[in-house]
């Protein structure tokens, strides 16, 4: 299993993320962790080294970081998570392998907010829960349950279908692009419950800062993403509905 984690100044959350991987019951010699770092100015890289992660540095945006991590990986199963994710249970990777062995090509990992305390965190937690519940009731091409686990050959086909300029320049909507292209390749999807915790920012200011961490979407990037316009609109409509219900 290859676990790919994009980072940029992620020292506050990365340790919990890596500790949750370390606690997995899956054989350690069959796990590789690849940290794709956007030239962090904090202790992110040093922290990754302590956990024996393979480290790649890049100026690529978020989708490009995932792609570069994939190119450097060797696993038959590829898992994409973020530095603010925590594996919610120690048998998660065992369940991942079991699902892949049963014939699924792609897995969605259901998320919960990690110990929300502030008002912002509670609002994000409510929004996440509402949108995920709505997603369960909708056809697979709707919703916010995006793929995070791939059979290697499926991930290869998905990335091959994404134009290089989109791969290297996209931060916002990277999840939608992967979901959109994945549906063209396979419909053998499955959702694993209680899979991940998400560490949400404690203040609105830090939340906005996180959104723009990899850079704002440039006008040229918006043009590049025109082929995904309908998929992006579907997500926007769902979030409006989820926000109203929240």
PDB file of C-alpha atoms in Angstrom:
ATOM      1  CA  UNK A   1       0.000   0.000   0.000  1.00  0.00           C
ATOM      2  CA  UNK A   2       1.319   3.438  -0.952  1.00  0.00           C
ATOM      3  CA  UNK A   3      -0.023   6.333   1.132  1.00  0.00           C
ATOM      4  CA  UNK A   4       0.458   9.730  -0.517  1.00  0.00           C
ATOM      5  CA  UNK A   5       0.227  12.912   1.582  1.00  0.00           C
ATOM      6  CA  UNK A   6       0.614  16.422   0.097  1.00  0.00           C
ATOM      7  CA  UNK A   7       1.934  18.923   2.632  1.00  0.00           C
ATOM      8  CA  UNK A   8       2.724  22.594   3.000  1.00  0.00           C
ATOM      9  CA  UNK A   9       3.497  23.969   6.455  1.00  0.00           C
ATOM     10  CA  UNK A  10       1.587  21.056   7.968  1.00  0.00           C
ATOM     11  CA  UNK A  11       3.591  20.466  11.145  1.00  0.00           C
ATOM     12  CA  UNK A  12       0.570  21.034  13.437  1.00  0.00           C
ATOM     13  CA  UNK A  13      -1.414  18.106  12.029  1.00  0.00           C
ATOM     14  CA  UNK A  14       1.072  15.831  10.280  1.00  0.00           C
ATOM     15  CA  UNK A  15       2.265  14.068  13.430  1.00  0.00           C
ATOM     16  CA  UNK A  16      -1.242  12.844  14.285  1.00  0.00           C
ATOM     17  CA  UNK A  17      -1.672  11.731  10.684  1.00  0.00           C
ATOM     18  CA  UNK A  18       1.576   9.754  10.629  1.00  0.00           C
ATOM     19  CA  UNK A  19       0.981   8.297  14.100  1.00  0.00           C
ATOM     20  CA  UNK A  20      -2.374   6.923  12.934  1.00  0.00           C
ATOM     21  CA  UNK A  21      -0.595   5.202  10.025  1.00  0.00           C
ATOM     22  CA  UNK A  22       2.048   3.824  12.391  1.00  0.00           C
ATOM     23  CA  UNK A  23      -0.705   2.273  14.554  1.00  0.00           C
ATOM     24  CA  UNK A  24      -2.240   0.320  11.663  1.00  0.00           C
ATOM     25  CA  UNK A  25      -2.381  -3.459  12.097  1.00  0.00           C
ATOM     26  CA  UNK A  26      -1.386  -3.980   8.467  1.00  0.00           C
ATOM     27  CA  UNK A  27       2.229  -5.243   8.072  1.00  0.00           C
ATOM     28  CA  UNK A  28       4.574  -2.267   8.287  1.00  0.00           C
ATOM     29  CA  UNK A  29       6.926  -3.638   5.617  1.00  0.00           C
ATOM     30  CA  UNK A  30       4.048  -3.501   3.127  1.00  0.00           C
ATOM     31  CA  UNK A  31       3.310   0.205   3.680  1.00  0.00           C
ATOM     32  CA  UNK A  32       5.157   3.106   2.071  1.00  0.00           C
ATOM     33  CA  UNK A  33       4.355   6.700   2.991  1.00  0.00           C
ATOM     34  CA  UNK A  34       5.190   9.421   0.496  1.00  0.00           C
ATOM     35  CA  UNK A  35       5.076  13.056   1.617  1.00  0.00           C
ATOM     36  CA  UNK A  36       4.905  15.489  -1.301  1.00  0.00           C
ATOM     37  CA  UNK A  37       5.910  18.823   0.161  1.00  0.00           C
ATOM     38  CA  UNK A  38       5.355  22.288  -1.298  1.00  0.00           C
ATOM     39  CA  UNK A  39       8.598  23.690   0.167  1.00  0.00           C
ATOM     40  CA  UNK A  40       7.339  24.114   3.725  1.00  0.00           C
ATOM     41  CA  UNK A  41       8.999  26.747   5.892  1.00  0.00           C
ATOM     42  CA  UNK A  42       8.183  24.977   9.180  1.00  0.00           C
ATOM     43  CA  UNK A  43       9.189  21.559  10.562  1.00  0.00           C
ATOM     44  CA  UNK A  44       6.985  19.506   8.217  1.00  0.00           C
ATOM     45  CA  UNK A  45       9.851  17.849   6.320  1.00  0.00           C
ATOM     46  CA  UNK A  46      11.874  17.079   9.453  1.00  0.00           C
ATOM     47  CA  UNK A  47       8.793  15.507  10.999  1.00  0.00           C
ATOM     48  CA  UNK A  48       8.245  13.356   7.904  1.00  0.00           C
ATOM     49  CA  UNK A  49      11.865  12.201   8.056  1.00  0.00           C
ATOM     50  CA  UNK A  50      11.397  11.023  11.653  1.00  0.00           C
ATOM     51  CA  UNK A  51       8.671   8.686  10.412  1.00  0.00           C
ATOM     52  CA  UNK A  52      10.836   7.376   7.556  1.00  0.00           C
ATOM     53  CA  UNK A  53       8.613   8.853   4.868  1.00  0.00           C
ATOM     54  CA  UNK A  54       9.803   9.214   1.310  1.00  0.00           C
ATOM     55  CA  UNK A  55       9.918  12.963   0.615  1.00  0.00           C
ATOM     56  CA  UNK A  56       9.356  14.730  -2.684  1.00  0.00           C
ATOM     57  CA  UNK A  57       9.508  18.516  -3.040  1.00  0.00           C
ATOM     58  CA  UNK A  58       7.522  20.347  -5.684  1.00  0.00           C
ATOM     59  CA  UNK A  59       6.011  23.691  -6.609  1.00  0.00           C
ATOM     60  CA  UNK A  60       3.043  21.920  -8.218  1.00  0.00           C
ATOM     61  CA  UNK A  61      -0.422  22.625  -6.815  1.00  0.00           C
ATOM     62  CA  UNK A  62      -2.467  20.046  -4.898  1.00  0.00           C
ATOM     63  CA  UNK A  63      -3.559  17.812  -7.784  1.00  0.00           C
ATOM     64  CA  UNK A  64      -0.036  17.836  -9.193  1.00  0.00           C
ATOM     65  CA  UNK A  65       1.357  16.871  -5.791  1.00  0.00           C
ATOM     66  CA  UNK A  66      -0.939  13.852  -5.682  1.00  0.00           C
ATOM     67  CA  UNK A  67       0.135  12.893  -9.205  1.00  0.00           C
ATOM     68  CA  UNK A  68       3.864  13.206  -8.452  1.00  0.00           C
ATOM     69  CA  UNK A  69       3.380  11.116  -5.326  1.00  0.00           C
ATOM     70  CA  UNK A  70       1.652   8.470  -7.415  1.00  0.00           C
ATOM     71  CA  UNK A  71       4.501   8.418  -9.952  1.00  0.00           C
ATOM     72  CA  UNK A  72       6.981   7.836  -7.121  1.00  0.00           C
ATOM     73  CA  UNK A  73       4.905   5.097  -5.496  1.00  0.00           C
ATOM     74  CA  UNK A  74       5.241   1.334  -5.856  1.00  0.00           C
ATOM     75  CA  UNK A  75       2.120  -0.024  -4.161  1.00  0.00           C
ATOM     76  CA  UNK A  76      -0.544  -2.170  -5.803  1.00  0.00           C
ATOM     77  CA  UNK A  77      -3.023  -0.083  -3.796  1.00  0.00           C
ATOM     78  CA  UNK A  78      -2.698   3.701  -3.665  1.00  0.00           C
ATOM     79  CA  UNK A  79      -4.278   5.773  -0.887  1.00  0.00           C
ATOM     80  CA  UNK A  80      -4.521   9.570  -1.085  1.00  0.00           C
ATOM     81  CA  UNK A  81      -5.020  11.426   2.197  1.00  0.00           C
ATOM     82  CA  UNK A  82      -4.193  14.912   3.457  1.00  0.00           C
ATOM     83  CA  UNK A  83      -1.926  16.019   6.273  1.00  0.00           C
ATOM     84  CA  UNK A  84      -4.952  16.942   8.396  1.00  0.00           C
ATOM     85  CA  UNK A  85      -6.451  13.448   8.206  1.00  0.00           C
ATOM     86  CA  UNK A  86      -6.231  10.811  10.934  1.00  0.00           C
ATOM     87  CA  UNK A  87      -6.999   7.164  10.279  1.00  0.00           C
ATOM     88  CA  UNK A  88      -9.975   6.605  12.562  1.00  0.00           C
ATOM     89  CA  UNK A  89      -9.269   2.963  13.422  1.00  0.00           C
ATOM     90  CA  UNK A  90      -6.276   0.665  13.487  1.00  0.00           C
ATOM     91  CA  UNK A  91      -7.849  -1.907  11.145  1.00  0.00           C
ATOM     92  CA  UNK A  92      -8.584   0.574   8.344  1.00  0.00           C
ATOM     93  CA  UNK A  93      -5.860  -0.675   5.987  1.00  0.00           C
ATOM     94  CA  UNK A  94      -6.927  -4.276   6.603  1.00  0.00           C
ATOM     95  CA  UNK A  95     -10.448  -3.302   5.523  1.00  0.00           C
ATOM     96  CA  UNK A  96      -9.061  -1.443   2.499  1.00  0.00           C
ATOM     97  CA  UNK A  97      -7.213  -4.537   1.293  1.00  0.00           C
ATOM     98  CA  UNK A  98     -10.234  -6.743   1.971  1.00  0.00           C
ATOM     99  CA  UNK A  99     -12.473  -4.507  -0.163  1.00  0.00           C
ATOM    100  CA  UNK A 100      -9.982  -4.416  -3.024  1.00  0.00           C
ATOM    101  CA  UNK A 101      -9.629  -8.207  -2.846  1.00  0.00           C
ATOM    102  CA  UNK A 102     -13.427  -8.488  -3.152  1.00  0.00           C
ATOM    103  CA  UNK A 103     -13.255  -6.770  -6.544  1.00  0.00           C
ATOM    104  CA  UNK A 104     -13.773  -3.080  -5.857  1.00  0.00           C
ATOM    105  CA  UNK A 105     -11.560  -0.727  -7.870  1.00  0.00           C
ATOM    106  CA  UNK A 106     -12.030   2.453  -5.847  1.00  0.00           C
ATOM    107  CA  UNK A 107     -12.915   3.219  -2.235  1.00  0.00           C
ATOM    108  CA  UNK A 108     -14.453   6.303  -0.650  1.00  0.00           C
ATOM    109  CA  UNK A 109     -13.349   6.908   2.954  1.00  0.00           C
ATOM    110  CA  UNK A 110     -16.125   8.446   5.035  1.00  0.00           C
ATOM    111  CA  UNK A 111     -14.882  11.303   7.226  1.00  0.00           C
ATOM    112  CA  UNK A 112     -15.869  12.761  10.577  1.00  0.00           C
ATOM    113  CA  UNK A 113     -14.593  15.943  12.168  1.00  0.00           C
ATOM    114  CA  UNK A 114     -11.967  15.377  14.853  1.00  0.00           C
ATOM    115  CA  UNK A 115     -13.066  16.683  18.266  1.00  0.00           C
ATOM    116  CA  UNK A 116     -14.792  19.918  17.118  1.00  0.00           C
ATOM    117  CA  UNK A 117     -14.687  22.531  19.878  1.00  0.00           C
ATOM    118  CA  UNK A 118     -14.854  26.054  18.474  1.00  0.00           C
ATOM    119  CA  UNK A 119     -17.884  27.489  16.672  1.00  0.00           C
ATOM    120  CA  UNK A 120     -16.118  27.274  13.309  1.00  0.00           C
ATOM    121  CA  UNK A 121     -15.180  23.634  13.887  1.00  0.00           C
ATOM    122  CA  UNK A 122     -18.727  22.735  14.905  1.00  0.00           C
ATOM    123  CA  UNK A 123     -20.192  24.424  11.840  1.00  0.00           C
ATOM    124  CA  UNK A 124     -17.734  22.596   9.580  1.00  0.00           C
ATOM    125  CA  UNK A 125     -18.570  19.317  11.331  1.00  0.00           C
ATOM    126  CA  UNK A 126     -22.305  19.850  10.818  1.00  0.00           C
ATOM    127  CA  UNK A 127     -21.782  20.758   7.177  1.00  0.00           C
ATOM    128  CA  UNK A 128     -19.560  17.719   6.556  1.00  0.00           C
ATOM    129  CA  UNK A 129     -22.048  15.346   8.200  1.00  0.00           C
ATOM    130  CA  UNK A 130     -25.036  16.802   6.338  1.00  0.00           C
ATOM    131  CA  UNK A 131     -23.358  16.651   2.934  1.00  0.00           C
ATOM    132  CA  UNK A 132     -22.167  13.086   3.465  1.00  0.00           C
ATOM    133  CA  UNK A 133     -25.646  11.961   4.485  1.00  0.00           C
ATOM    134  CA  UNK A 134     -27.095  13.594   1.363  1.00  0.00           C
ATOM    135  CA  UNK A 135     -24.391  11.952  -0.749  1.00  0.00           C
ATOM    136  CA  UNK A 136     -25.424   8.491   0.434  1.00  0.00           C
ATOM    137  CA  UNK A 137     -28.897   9.039  -1.007  1.00  0.00           C
ATOM    138  CA  UNK A 138     -27.708  10.253  -4.400  1.00  0.00           C
ATOM    139  CA  UNK A 139     -26.393   8.543  -7.540  1.00  0.00           C
ATOM    140  CA  UNK A 140     -22.642   7.953  -7.553  1.00  0.00           C
ATOM    141  CA  UNK A 141     -21.884  10.938  -9.814  1.00  0.00           C
ATOM    142  CA  UNK A 142     -23.403  13.330  -7.248  1.00  0.00           C
ATOM    143  CA  UNK A 143     -22.288  13.930  -3.700  1.00  0.00           C
ATOM    144  CA  UNK A 144     -19.097  14.636  -1.812  1.00  0.00           C
ATOM    145  CA  UNK A 145     -17.855  11.100  -1.168  1.00  0.00           C
ATOM    146  CA  UNK A 146     -14.774  11.311  -3.328  1.00  0.00           C
ATOM    147  CA  UNK A 147     -12.379   8.435  -4.116  1.00  0.00           C
ATOM    148  CA  UNK A 148      -9.263   8.133  -1.958  1.00  0.00           C
ATOM    149  CA  UNK A 149      -8.188   4.524  -2.528  1.00  0.00           C
ATOM    150  CA  UNK A 150      -7.377   3.074  -5.956  1.00  0.00           C
ATOM    151  CA  UNK A 151      -6.132  -0.105  -7.499  1.00  0.00           C
ATOM    152  CA  UNK A 152      -2.885   0.984  -9.104  1.00  0.00           C
ATOM    153  CA  UNK A 153      -3.967   0.258 -12.680  1.00  0.00           C
ATOM    154  CA  UNK A 154      -7.149   2.276 -12.166  1.00  0.00           C
ATOM    155  CA  UNK A 155      -5.214   5.278 -10.826  1.00  0.00           C
ATOM    156  CA  UNK A 156      -2.885   5.077 -13.845  1.00  0.00           C
ATOM    157  CA  UNK A 157      -5.834   5.298 -16.235  1.00  0.00           C
ATOM    158  CA  UNK A 158      -7.444   8.141 -14.286  1.00  0.00           C
ATOM    159  CA  UNK A 159      -4.312  10.304 -14.238  1.00  0.00           C
ATOM    160  CA  UNK A 160      -3.648   9.521 -17.897  1.00  0.00           C
ATOM    161  CA  UNK A 161      -7.015  11.080 -18.787  1.00  0.00           C
ATOM    162  CA  UNK A 162      -6.299  14.383 -17.005  1.00  0.00           C
ATOM    163  CA  UNK A 163      -4.497  17.005 -19.157  1.00  0.00           C
ATOM    164  CA  UNK A 164      -1.012  17.846 -17.872  1.00  0.00           C
ATOM    165  CA  UNK A 165      -1.798  21.558 -17.470  1.00  0.00           C
ATOM    166  CA  UNK A 166      -4.751  20.605 -15.237  1.00  0.00           C
ATOM    167  CA  UNK A 167      -2.617  18.199 -13.214  1.00  0.00           C
ATOM    168  CA  UNK A 168       0.111  20.705 -12.449  1.00  0.00           C
ATOM    169  CA  UNK A 169      -1.933  23.875 -11.924  1.00  0.00           C
ATOM    170  CA  UNK A 170      -5.036  22.765 -10.029  1.00  0.00           C
ATOM    171  CA  UNK A 171      -5.497  23.232  -6.304  1.00  0.00           C
ATOM    172  CA  UNK A 172      -9.196  23.941  -5.987  1.00  0.00           C
ATOM    173  CA  UNK A 173     -11.595  21.181  -7.133  1.00  0.00           C
ATOM    174  CA  UNK A 174      -8.901  18.508  -7.354  1.00  0.00           C
ATOM    175  CA  UNK A 175     -11.300  16.059  -5.667  1.00  0.00           C
ATOM    176  CA  UNK A 176     -14.016  16.739  -8.249  1.00  0.00           C
ATOM    177  CA  UNK A 177     -11.607  16.221 -11.142  1.00  0.00           C
ATOM    178  CA  UNK A 178     -10.420  12.871  -9.780  1.00  0.00           C
ATOM    179  CA  UNK A 179     -14.008  11.790  -9.114  1.00  0.00           C
ATOM    180  CA  UNK A 180     -15.138  12.856 -12.597  1.00  0.00           C
ATOM    181  CA  UNK A 181     -12.337  11.001 -14.363  1.00  0.00           C
ATOM    182  CA  UNK A 182     -12.653   7.945 -12.109  1.00  0.00           C
ATOM    183  CA  UNK A 183     -16.304   7.487 -13.071  1.00  0.00           C
ATOM    184  CA  UNK A 184     -15.241   7.269 -16.716  1.00  0.00           C
ATOM    185  CA  UNK A 185     -12.949   4.358 -15.876  1.00  0.00           C
ATOM    186  CA  UNK A 186     -14.933   2.286 -13.350  1.00  0.00           C
ATOM    187  CA  UNK A 187     -18.167   2.140 -11.372  1.00  0.00           C
ATOM    188  CA  UNK A 188     -16.867  -0.495  -8.943  1.00  0.00           C
ATOM    189  CA  UNK A 189     -16.876   1.858  -5.964  1.00  0.00           C
ATOM    190  CA  UNK A 190     -17.435   1.209  -2.272  1.00  0.00           C
ATOM    191  CA  UNK A 191     -17.629   3.495   0.771  1.00  0.00           C
ATOM    192  CA  UNK A 192     -15.834   2.530   3.984  1.00  0.00           C
ATOM    193  CA  UNK A 193     -17.569   3.988   7.070  1.00  0.00           C
ATOM    194  CA  UNK A 194     -15.796   5.578  10.030  1.00  0.00           C
ATOM    195  CA  UNK A 195     -12.566   5.672   8.077  1.00  0.00           C
ATOM    196  CA  UNK A 196     -11.017   9.107   8.637  1.00  0.00           C
ATOM    197  CA  UNK A 197     -11.054  11.960  11.095  1.00  0.00           C
ATOM    198  CA  UNK A 198     -10.491  15.442   9.707  1.00  0.00           C
ATOM    199  CA  UNK A 199      -8.717  18.069  11.807  1.00  0.00           C
ATOM    200  CA  UNK A 200     -10.535  21.319  11.088  1.00  0.00           C
ATOM    201  CA  UNK A 201      -9.117  24.788  11.628  1.00  0.00           C
ATOM    202  CA  UNK A 202     -10.153  26.377  14.927  1.00  0.00           C
ATOM    203  CA  UNK A 203     -10.749  29.915  13.629  1.00  0.00           C
ATOM    204  CA  UNK A 204     -12.354  31.432  10.549  1.00  0.00           C
ATOM    205  CA  UNK A 205      -9.128  33.298   9.771  1.00  0.00           C
ATOM    206  CA  UNK A 206      -7.063  30.091   9.783  1.00  0.00           C
ATOM    207  CA  UNK A 207      -9.741  28.346   7.733  1.00  0.00           C
ATOM    208  CA  UNK A 208      -9.466  30.978   4.997  1.00  0.00           C
ATOM    209  CA  UNK A 209      -5.675  30.836   5.158  1.00  0.00           C
ATOM    210  CA  UNK A 210      -5.806  27.085   4.627  1.00  0.00           C
ATOM    211  CA  UNK A 211      -8.051  27.464   1.580  1.00  0.00           C
ATOM    212  CA  UNK A 212      -5.490  29.730  -0.090  1.00  0.00           C
ATOM    213  CA  UNK A 213      -2.417  27.825   1.149  1.00  0.00           C
ATOM    214  CA  UNK A 214      -1.577  26.473  -2.280  1.00  0.00           C
ATOM    215  CA  UNK A 215      -2.526  29.704  -4.024  1.00  0.00           C
ATOM    216  CA  UNK A 216      -5.719  31.230  -5.375  1.00  0.00           C
ATOM    217  CA  UNK A 217      -7.236  29.952  -8.559  1.00  0.00           C
ATOM    218  CA  UNK A 218      -5.890  32.056 -11.408  1.00  0.00           C
ATOM    219  CA  UNK A 219      -8.088  33.172 -14.295  1.00  0.00           C
ATOM    220  CA  UNK A 220      -6.053  30.968 -16.634  1.00  0.00           C
ATOM    221  CA  UNK A 221      -6.698  27.996 -14.358  1.00  0.00           C
ATOM    222  CA  UNK A 222     -10.434  28.662 -14.536  1.00  0.00           C
ATOM    223  CA  UNK A 223     -10.199  28.403 -18.316  1.00  0.00           C
ATOM    224  CA  UNK A 224      -8.286  25.137 -17.997  1.00  0.00           C
ATOM    225  CA  UNK A 225     -11.054  23.694 -15.809  1.00  0.00           C
ATOM    226  CA  UNK A 226     -13.889  24.438 -18.245  1.00  0.00           C
ATOM    227  CA  UNK A 227     -14.115  20.755 -19.213  1.00  0.00           C
ATOM    228  CA  UNK A 228     -15.082  20.023 -15.580  1.00  0.00           C
ATOM    229  CA  UNK A 229     -17.599  22.866 -15.264  1.00  0.00           C
ATOM    230  CA  UNK A 230     -20.683  20.655 -14.964  1.00  0.00           C
ATOM    231  CA  UNK A 231     -19.107  18.461 -12.289  1.00  0.00           C
ATOM    232  CA  UNK A 232     -18.093  21.551 -10.303  1.00  0.00           C
ATOM    233  CA  UNK A 233     -21.634  22.937 -10.555  1.00  0.00           C
ATOM    234  CA  UNK A 234     -23.058  19.684  -9.189  1.00  0.00           C
ATOM    235  CA  UNK A 235     -20.858  19.968  -6.121  1.00  0.00           C
ATOM    236  CA  UNK A 236     -21.781  23.626  -5.631  1.00  0.00           C
ATOM    237  CA  UNK A 237     -25.500  22.782  -5.699  1.00  0.00           C
ATOM    238  CA  UNK A 238     -25.033  20.041  -3.144  1.00  0.00           C
ATOM    239  CA  UNK A 239     -23.148  22.339  -0.797  1.00  0.00           C
ATOM    240  CA  UNK A 240     -25.924  24.931  -1.083  1.00  0.00           C
ATOM    241  CA  UNK A 241     -28.495  22.312  -0.105  1.00  0.00           C
ATOM    242  CA  UNK A 242     -26.273  21.004   2.676  1.00  0.00           C
ATOM    243  CA  UNK A 243     -25.664  24.525   3.971  1.00  0.00           C
ATOM    244  CA  UNK A 244     -29.380  25.281   4.050  1.00  0.00           C
ATOM    245  CA  UNK A 245     -30.089  22.085   5.987  1.00  0.00           C
ATOM    246  CA  UNK A 246     -27.204  22.799   8.378  1.00  0.00           C
TER     247      UNK A 246
END
